[in-house]
Coordinates of C-alpha atoms in Angstrom, one line a residue:
K1 CA -2.4 50.4 13.6
P2 CA -5.0 48.0 12.3
A3 CA -4.0 44.4 11.7
P4 CA -3.5 43.5 8.0
P5 CA -6.3 41.6 6.4
N6 CA -5.9 38.1 6.6
P7 CA -5.5 36.4 3.2
C8 CA -7.0 33.4 4.1
A9 CA -10.2 34.7 5.6
S10 CA -12.2 33.8 2.4
G11 CA -11.0 30.4 2.2
A12 CA -8.7 31.3 -0.6
C13 CA -5.7 29.7 0.8
A14 CA -4.3 25.8 0.1
S15 CA -2.4 24.1 2.5
N16 CA 0.8 22.5 1.7
V17 CA 0.9 18.6 0.6
L18 CA 2.6 15.5 2.0
F19 CA 2.1 12.5 -0.3
L20 CA 2.6 9.1 1.3
P21 CA 3.0 6.5 -1.7
G22 CA 2.1 3.0 -1.5
I23 CA 4.3 -0.1 -1.2
E24 CA 7.0 -0.8 -3.8
A25 CA 6.8 2.8 -4.9
S26 CA 9.8 4.3 -3.0
R27 CA 13.3 3.5 -4.7
L28 CA 15.7 1.4 -2.2
Y29 CA 19.4 1.9 -2.5
A30 CA 22.1 0.1 -0.7
G31 CA 25.2 1.6 1.0
V32 CA 28.6 -0.3 1.4
G33 CA 27.4 -2.3 4.1
C34 CA 25.3 -4.4 1.8
G35 CA 28.7 -5.8 0.1
G36 CA 28.4 -3.5 -2.9
T37 CA 28.9 -0.2 -4.1
D38 CA 27.5 2.7 -2.5
G39 CA 24.4 4.0 -4.2
E40 CA 23.6 0.6 -5.7
K41 CA 19.6 0.6 -6.7
L42 CA 17.8 -2.4 -5.2
W43 CA 14.3 -1.5 -6.0
E44 CA 13.0 -1.1 -8.5
P45 CA 15.0 -4.2 -9.8
L46 CA 15.3 -2.8 -13.4
G47 CA 18.0 -1.1 -15.4
E48 CA 20.6 -3.8 -15.8
S49 CA 21.4 -5.5 -19.4
I50 CA 19.6 -8.4 -20.7
V51 CA 22.4 -10.5 -20.0
R52 CA 22.6 -9.6 -16.5
I53 CA 19.0 -10.0 -15.9
L54 CA 19.0 -13.4 -17.8
R55 CA 21.8 -14.3 -15.2
G56 CA 19.6 -13.5 -12.2
A57 CA 20.6 -9.8 -11.6
G58 CA 17.1 -8.7 -10.7
N59 CA 16.7 -11.7 -8.1
E60 CA 20.1 -10.6 -6.8
K61 CA 19.1 -7.4 -6.2
V62 CA 16.0 -8.1 -4.1
R63 CA 17.9 -10.8 -2.0
K64 CA 19.6 -7.9 -0.7
L65 CA 16.3 -6.3 0.7
F66 CA 15.6 -9.7 2.5
L67 CA 14.9 -9.3 6.4
N68 CA 15.1 -11.3 9.4
S69 CA 12.7 -13.1 11.2
A70 CA 12.1 -10.0 13.4
G71 CA 11.0 -8.1 10.6
E72 CA 14.6 -6.2 10.5
S73 CA 16.6 -5.8 7.5
V74 CA 19.5 -8.2 6.9
C75 CA 21.5 -5.3 5.7
N76 CA 21.5 -2.3 7.9
D77 CA 22.8 0.0 5.1
I78 CA 19.6 0.4 3.2
Y79 CA 18.2 3.9 2.6
A80 CA 15.7 5.6 0.4
K81 CA 16.1 9.2 -1.2
E82 CA 14.2 12.2 -0.3
G83 CA 11.6 12.5 -2.8
D84 CA 12.6 9.5 -5.0
I85 CA 9.4 7.9 -5.5
I86 CA 8.5 6.1 -8.7
G87 CA 7.1 8.4 -11.6
T88 CA 7.7 6.0 -14.3
V89 CA 8.8 2.4 -14.6
G90 CA 9.2 0.4 -17.5
G91 CA 7.7 3.1 -19.6
S92 CA 4.5 2.8 -17.6
S93 CA 3.5 6.1 -15.4
I94 CA 2.6 5.4 -12.0
Y95 CA 3.0 8.9 -10.2
Q96 CA 4.2 10.9 -13.0
S97 CA 1.1 12.8 -13.4
F98 CA 0.6 13.4 -9.8
I99 CA 4.1 14.6 -9.4
D100 CA 3.9 17.2 -12.3
G101 CA 0.5 18.5 -11.2
M102 CA 1.8 19.3 -7.5
D103 CA 4.8 20.8 -9.3
G104 CA 2.4 23.0 -11.1
L105 CA 0.3 24.1 -7.7
V106 CA 3.5 25.3 -6.4
S107 CA 4.5 26.9 -9.8
D108 CA 0.9 28.9 -10.2
G109 CA 1.3 30.0 -6.3
T110 CA -1.6 27.8 -5.2
I111 CA 0.6 26.0 -2.5
N112 CA 3.7 27.0 -1.2
G113 CA 5.4 23.5 -1.1
W114 CA 4.8 19.9 -1.4
K115 CA 6.6 16.6 -0.8
A116 CA 6.7 13.1 -1.5
A117 CA 7.9 10.9 1.6
A118 CA 10.1 8.2 0.1
Y119 CA 10.1 5.2 2.9
D120 CA 11.3 2.0 3.2
W121 CA 8.0 0.2 2.5
R122 CA 9.4 -3.4 3.7
L123 CA 9.4 -2.2 7.3
S124 CA 6.9 -1.9 10.1
L125 CA 5.0 1.2 10.6
A126 CA 6.6 1.7 13.8
D127 CA 9.8 1.8 12.2
L128 CA 8.8 4.3 9.6
L129 CA 7.3 6.7 12.1
N130 CA 10.0 6.5 14.8
K131 CA 13.1 5.9 12.6
G132 CA 14.4 7.6 9.4
T133 CA 17.4 9.4 9.9
E134 CA 18.2 11.9 6.8
R135 CA 21.9 12.5 5.9
G136 CA 22.4 14.3 2.6
G137 CA 19.2 13.5 1.2
K138 CA 19.5 9.8 2.1
I139 CA 16.9 8.3 4.7
F140 CA 17.7 5.6 6.8
Y141 CA 14.7 4.0 8.2
G142 CA 16.8 1.4 9.9
E143 CA 18.3 4.2 12.5
A144 CA 16.2 5.6 15.4
T145 CA 16.1 9.4 15.4
S146 CA 14.7 12.1 17.7
T147 CA 13.6 13.7 14.3
P148 CA 11.9 11.0 12.3
Y149 CA 11.9 11.8 8.7
I150 CA 8.1 11.7 8.1
K151 CA 7.0 13.5 11.2
Q152 CA 9.7 16.1 10.6
T153 CA 8.7 16.6 7.0
L154 CA 5.2 17.2 8.0
R155 CA 6.2 19.7 10.5
T156 CA 8.4 21.5 8.0
L157 CA 5.6 21.7 5.5
A158 CA 3.1 22.9 8.2
A159 CA 5.4 25.8 9.0
S160 CA 5.9 26.9 5.4
S161 CA 2.2 26.5 4.4
K162 CA -0.5 29.4 3.9
T163 CA -2.8 27.7 6.3
G164 CA -0.2 26.7 8.6
K165 CA -1.5 23.2 8.1
V166 CA -1.2 20.3 5.6
T167 CA -3.2 18.0 3.4
L168 CA -2.2 14.2 3.6
V169 CA -2.5 12.5 0.1
T170 CA -2.1 8.9 0.7
H171 CA -2.0 6.1 -1.7
S172 CA -2.3 2.3 -0.7
N173 CA 0.0 1.6 2.3
G174 CA 0.6 5.3 2.5
G175 CA -3.1 5.5 3.9
L176 CA -2.1 3.2 6.9
V177 CA 1.3 5.0 7.5
A178 CA -1.1 8.3 7.5
K179 CA -3.5 6.6 10.2
A180 CA -0.5 5.4 12.2
L181 CA 0.8 8.8 11.9
L182 CA -2.0 10.8 13.6
N183 CA -2.9 8.2 16.2
Q184 CA 0.8 8.6 17.3
L185 CA 0.8 12.4 17.3
G186 CA -2.6 12.4 19.1
N187 CA -5.6 14.6 18.5
E188 CA -4.4 18.1 19.2
T189 CA -1.0 18.0 17.8
S190 CA -2.8 16.1 14.6
K191 CA -5.2 19.0 14.5
S192 CA -2.9 21.6 14.5
L193 CA -0.8 20.5 11.8
V194 CA -3.5 18.5 9.5
D195 CA -6.7 19.7 7.8
K196 CA -7.7 16.9 5.3
V197 CA -6.5 13.2 4.6
V198 CA -7.1 11.9 1.0
M199 CA -7.0 8.0 1.2
V200 CA -7.0 6.5 -2.5
G201 CA -7.1 2.8 -2.7
V202 CA -6.2 2.1 0.8
P203 CA -6.3 -1.4 2.2
Q204 CA -7.5 -0.4 5.8
S205 CA -8.9 -3.8 6.6
G206 CA -6.5 -5.6 4.5
A207 CA -6.7 -7.5 1.0
P208 CA -7.2 -11.1 0.1
I209 CA -4.5 -11.1 -2.0
A210 CA -1.8 -10.6 0.6
V211 CA -2.6 -14.5 1.6
G212 CA -1.7 -15.6 -1.8
A213 CA 1.3 -13.3 -1.7
L214 CA 2.5 -14.6 1.8
L215 CA 2.0 -18.3 0.6
Y216 CA 3.1 -18.7 -3.0
G217 CA 4.4 -15.1 -4.5
Y218 CA 1.4 -14.7 -6.3
D219 CA 1.1 -11.8 -8.5
Q220 CA 4.6 -10.6 -7.1
G221 CA 6.9 -11.5 -9.9
I222 CA 7.8 -8.8 -12.1
S223 CA 8.3 -9.4 -16.0
F224 CA 9.3 -6.9 -18.6
H225 CA 8.5 -7.7 -22.5
G226 CA 8.4 -11.3 -21.6
I227 CA 11.8 -11.5 -19.7
P228 CA 11.5 -12.4 -16.2
I229 CA 12.8 -9.5 -13.8
L230 CA 11.9 -11.0 -10.4
H231 CA 10.7 -14.4 -9.9
S232 CA 7.7 -15.1 -7.7
D233 CA 9.7 -17.4 -5.1
I234 CA 12.0 -14.5 -4.6
A235 CA 9.2 -12.0 -3.8
R236 CA 7.6 -14.4 -1.6
S237 CA 10.7 -14.8 0.6
L238 CA 11.0 -11.1 0.6
A239 CA 7.4 -10.8 2.0
E240 CA 7.9 -14.0 4.4
N241 CA 9.7 -11.7 6.9
S242 CA 8.4 -8.0 5.6
P243 CA 6.2 -6.6 8.3
M244 CA 4.3 -4.7 5.3
A245 CA 3.0 -8.0 3.9
Y246 CA 1.4 -9.2 7.3
H247 CA -0.3 -6.0 8.0
L248 CA -2.0 -6.2 4.4
L249 CA -3.5 -9.5 5.8
P250 CA -7.3 -9.5 5.9
S251 CA -8.2 -8.3 9.5
E252 CA -10.9 -9.9 11.8
D253 CA -13.2 -6.5 10.5
Y254 CA -12.7 -7.5 6.9
L255 CA -13.8 -11.0 7.5
E256 CA -17.1 -9.8 9.4
S257 CA -17.5 -7.2 6.6
T258 CA -17.6 -10.3 3.7
A259 CA -19.2 -12.9 6.2
G260 CA -22.7 -12.5 4.2
D261 CA -20.8 -13.5 1.1
A262 CA -20.6 -16.9 1.2
A263 CA -19.4 -17.1 -2.5
H264 CA -16.3 -15.0 -1.9
P265 CA -14.6 -16.3 1.2
V266 CA -11.2 -15.2 1.9
A267 CA -10.3 -18.9 1.7
R268 CA -12.0 -22.3 0.9
F269 CA -10.9 -25.7 0.8
A270 CA -12.1 -28.7 -1.2
G271 CA -11.1 -32.4 -2.0
T272 CA -9.1 -35.1 -0.2
A273 CA -5.7 -33.1 -0.5
Y274 CA -7.3 -30.6 1.9
A275 CA -8.7 -33.2 4.5
R276 CA -6.8 -31.6 7.3
E277 CA -8.0 -28.2 6.7
L278 CA -11.5 -29.4 6.1
S279 CA -11.6 -30.9 9.6
A280 CA -9.6 -27.9 11.1
Y281 CA -11.6 -25.2 9.6
G282 CA -14.6 -26.5 7.7
A283 CA -15.1 -25.4 4.1
T284 CA -14.1 -21.8 4.2
I285 CA -11.9 -19.8 6.7
A286 CA -14.6 -17.6 8.7
N287 CA -12.4 -15.7 11.1
R288 CA -8.8 -14.2 11.7
V289 CA -7.6 -17.1 14.0
A290 CA -8.7 -19.6 11.6
L291 CA -6.9 -17.6 8.9
E292 CA -3.6 -17.3 10.9
N293 CA -3.7 -20.8 12.0
F294 CA -4.1 -21.7 8.8
L295 CA -1.1 -19.9 7.5
L296 CA 1.4 -20.6 10.2
A297 CA 0.4 -24.4 9.7
S298 CA 1.3 -23.9 5.8
T299 CA 4.3 -22.3 5.9
T300 CA 7.4 -21.2 7.7
L301 CA 5.7 -17.7 8.2
S302 CA 6.2 -15.5 11.2
A303 CA 4.2 -15.6 14.4
P304 CA 5.4 -12.4 15.8
L305 CA 4.8 -10.5 12.7
I306 CA 1.2 -12.0 12.6
S307 CA 0.9 -10.5 16.1
Y308 CA 2.6 -7.3 14.8
A309 CA -0.3 -7.4 12.2
N310 CA -2.8 -7.9 14.7
N311 CA -1.7 -5.2 17.0
Q312 CA -1.8 -3.0 13.8
H313 CA -5.3 -3.8 13.1
A314 CA -6.5 -3.2 16.5
A315 CA -4.8 0.4 16.8
L316 CA -6.1 1.3 13.1
D317 CA -9.3 -0.6 12.0
F318 CA -11.5 1.5 14.0
W319 CA -9.5 5.0 14.0
T320 CA -11.5 7.7 13.4
P321 CA -10.2 11.2 12.4
P322 CA -9.8 13.8 15.2
E323 CA -12.6 16.6 15.2
G324 CA -11.8 18.9 12.3
I325 CA -9.7 16.6 10.0
E326 CA -11.6 15.6 7.2
V327 CA -11.0 12.3 5.4
I328 CA -11.7 11.6 2.0
Q329 CA -11.9 7.9 0.9
V330 CA -11.5 6.9 -2.6
A331 CA -12.2 3.4 -4.1
G332 CA -11.5 2.2 -7.1
W333 CA -13.9 -0.6 -8.5
G334 CA -15.1 -2.4 -11.7
V335 CA -11.7 -4.7 -12.4
D336 CA -10.8 -8.3 -11.3
T337 CA -9.8 -8.1 -7.7
V338 CA -8.9 -10.9 -5.7
A339 CA -11.7 -11.9 -3.2
G340 CA -10.0 -15.0 -1.8
I341 CA -7.9 -18.1 -2.4
D342 CA -9.6 -21.4 -3.6
F343 CA -7.5 -24.4 -2.2
Y344 CA -8.5 -27.3 -4.5
T345 CA -7.8 -31.0 -5.2
P346 CA -7.4 -31.5 -9.0
P347 CA -8.7 -34.5 -11.0
P348 CA -6.1 -37.2 -10.8
V349 CA -4.0 -37.5 -13.8
S350 CA -2.1 -40.7 -13.0
V351 CA -2.0 -43.5 -10.4
A352 CA 0.6 -41.8 -8.2
S353 CA -1.3 -38.6 -8.0
A354 CA -4.6 -40.7 -7.2
L355 CA -2.7 -42.1 -4.1
E356 CA -1.6 -38.7 -3.3
P357 CA -3.7 -36.0 -4.0
I358 CA -2.1 -33.1 -5.4
R359 CA -2.6 -29.7 -3.6
A360 CA -3.4 -26.7 -5.8
Y361 CA -4.5 -23.1 -5.4
R362 CA -6.2 -20.5 -7.6
P363 CA -7.4 -17.1 -6.7
F364 CA -11.2 -16.3 -7.5
F365 CA -12.2 -12.6 -8.1
I366 CA -14.9 -10.0 -7.8
E367 CA -15.3 -6.8 -9.6
D368 CA -15.8 -4.7 -6.7
G369 CA -12.3 -3.4 -6.2
D370 CA -9.3 -1.7 -8.2
G371 CA -7.5 -5.1 -8.8
T372 CA -5.8 -5.1 -5.3
V373 CA -8.0 -3.7 -2.5
P374 CA -11.7 -4.3 -2.5
V375 CA -14.3 -1.7 -1.8
P376 CA -15.1 -2.6 1.6
S377 CA -11.4 -2.3 2.7
A378 CA -10.7 1.0 0.9
L379 CA -14.2 2.5 2.7
M380 CA -13.8 1.1 5.7
M381 CA -14.4 4.0 7.7
A382 CA -18.4 5.1 7.8
S383 CA -19.5 8.1 6.5
S384 CA -19.7 10.8 8.5
T385 CA -19.5 14.8 8.9
D386 CA -15.9 14.6 8.6
V387 CA -15.5 11.3 6.5
K388 CA -16.8 11.2 2.9
R389 CA -16.7 8.2 0.5
Y390 CA -16.0 8.1 -3.3
W391 CA -16.2 5.8 -6.1
L392 CA -13.8 5.3 -9.0
N393 CA -15.3 3.3 -11.9
L394 CA -12.3 1.9 -13.8
D395 CA -14.2 -0.4 -16.0
S396 CA -16.2 2.9 -17.2
Y397 CA -12.9 4.4 -17.6
F398 CA -11.5 1.7 -19.8
R399 CA -14.6 1.8 -21.8
A400 CA -14.3 5.4 -22.7
T401 CA -10.5 5.7 -23.0
S402 CA -9.2 2.1 -23.8
I403 CA -6.6 2.4 -21.0
K404 CA -6.4 0.0 -18.6
R405 CA -5.8 1.5 -14.8
N406 CA -5.7 -0.4 -11.8
H407 CA -4.7 -0.1 -8.1
K408 CA -0.9 0.8 -9.0
N409 CA -1.5 3.5 -11.4
L410 CA -5.0 5.2 -10.1
F411 CA -3.2 8.4 -9.9
E412 CA -2.8 8.6 -13.7
I413 CA -6.5 8.8 -14.3
P414 CA -7.1 12.7 -14.9
S415 CA -10.7 12.6 -13.3
L416 CA -9.0 11.5 -9.8
E417 CA -6.2 14.0 -10.2
D418 CA -8.5 16.9 -10.9
F419 CA -10.5 15.8 -7.8
I420 CA -7.3 15.6 -5.6
K421 CA -6.4 19.0 -6.9
N422 CA -9.9 20.5 -6.2
I423 CA -9.6 19.3 -2.6
I424 CA -6.1 20.7 -2.2
K425 CA -7.5 24.0 -3.4
I426 CA -10.4 23.7 -1.1
I427 CA -13.1 24.4 -4.0
V428 CA -15.0 21.0 -3.9
K429 CA -18.2 21.0 -1.8
L430 CA -17.8 17.4 -0.3
T431 CA -21.0 15.1 0.0
N432 CA -21.0 11.5 0.9
D433 CA -21.0 8.7 -1.4
Q434 CA -20.3 10.4 -4.6
K435 CA -18.8 9.0 -7.9
I436 CA -15.7 10.3 -9.2

């Protein structure tokens, strides 16, 4: 009896999709072990009355997410919920169009299924991959298990996929999770489960904005219609012991990739207030060792977590996909993106400030990025047969639509949504160095 025809022989079958979102894009909840009621939403810290917000309810929620110096949650009863990523927040869409688009691919039969892997973005990459106990739709990434949620979800999707494989679609930190996942699975297992990895705005070698975030909580506060929800000092305290903040710091590879741009170093110093730094490092930070020494001397940042970040970069910065797995890197550009931090001494305004110079800082910007991740980091992997690079012009999109998009809501840009769908459907002929 002849074998039935293979429905995928002509390349008409599309793989199931596992989506790995970015930092702060999965909602986090507290169980009774955190001193409140089970199911209290800690992130995102919205949804409270104006009175409670003015009394600091948002800050109190985020304090419950603090970690200890080892990068472990102070409260061990924090969990994510299955599929609970942020589609919209405060009236702004983050992933909603993408969610609707994936649901549409399932409804029309293009793919058999997809999942968004909600995860506890505060934690280390190792915790995300080796832990994640799922009970009743709640996922506890502080608990070790023989069936870690992300790995188990990947295998389940592969088992029900038309191709027997999964396409990973990732955003921001989700791309680092994907690289660490494939590293841990090994080449042969990875090839048996995954066919493509789409990486959108992934800080593969870090991002200079992380320096400002760790030192000062720069751009980390949240306000809504002018009402402060989360103060930057609380956000900085959360980041101080969060592994996620450290593996986003610029790596040695990033510093080397920008070494020829003397006008945009990761950090530069000027004036008498920074005499000590000028003596120790010169006018600019030129390498990772100098950056680490400066960070540790400036604040109460964690030396073990900096060591953790170094280990992650050593494992992932030079990662290449297993043969047969295609990687599509997408970098947004055309909007102001932090290139580094300017540590400067402002002119004295009084006798006291003349005697004791003021230490001040300000970010400086380039347009070669998506508002958070510079292009060299998003396109870190060199082009090859299995690695492609694409650019998404955010300035042109704004000029055409009057809609501002940046790192956090790249997935709301229709051309990118269509591009990703076409990759999933296997109808795009991919070439190197293209614009979307």
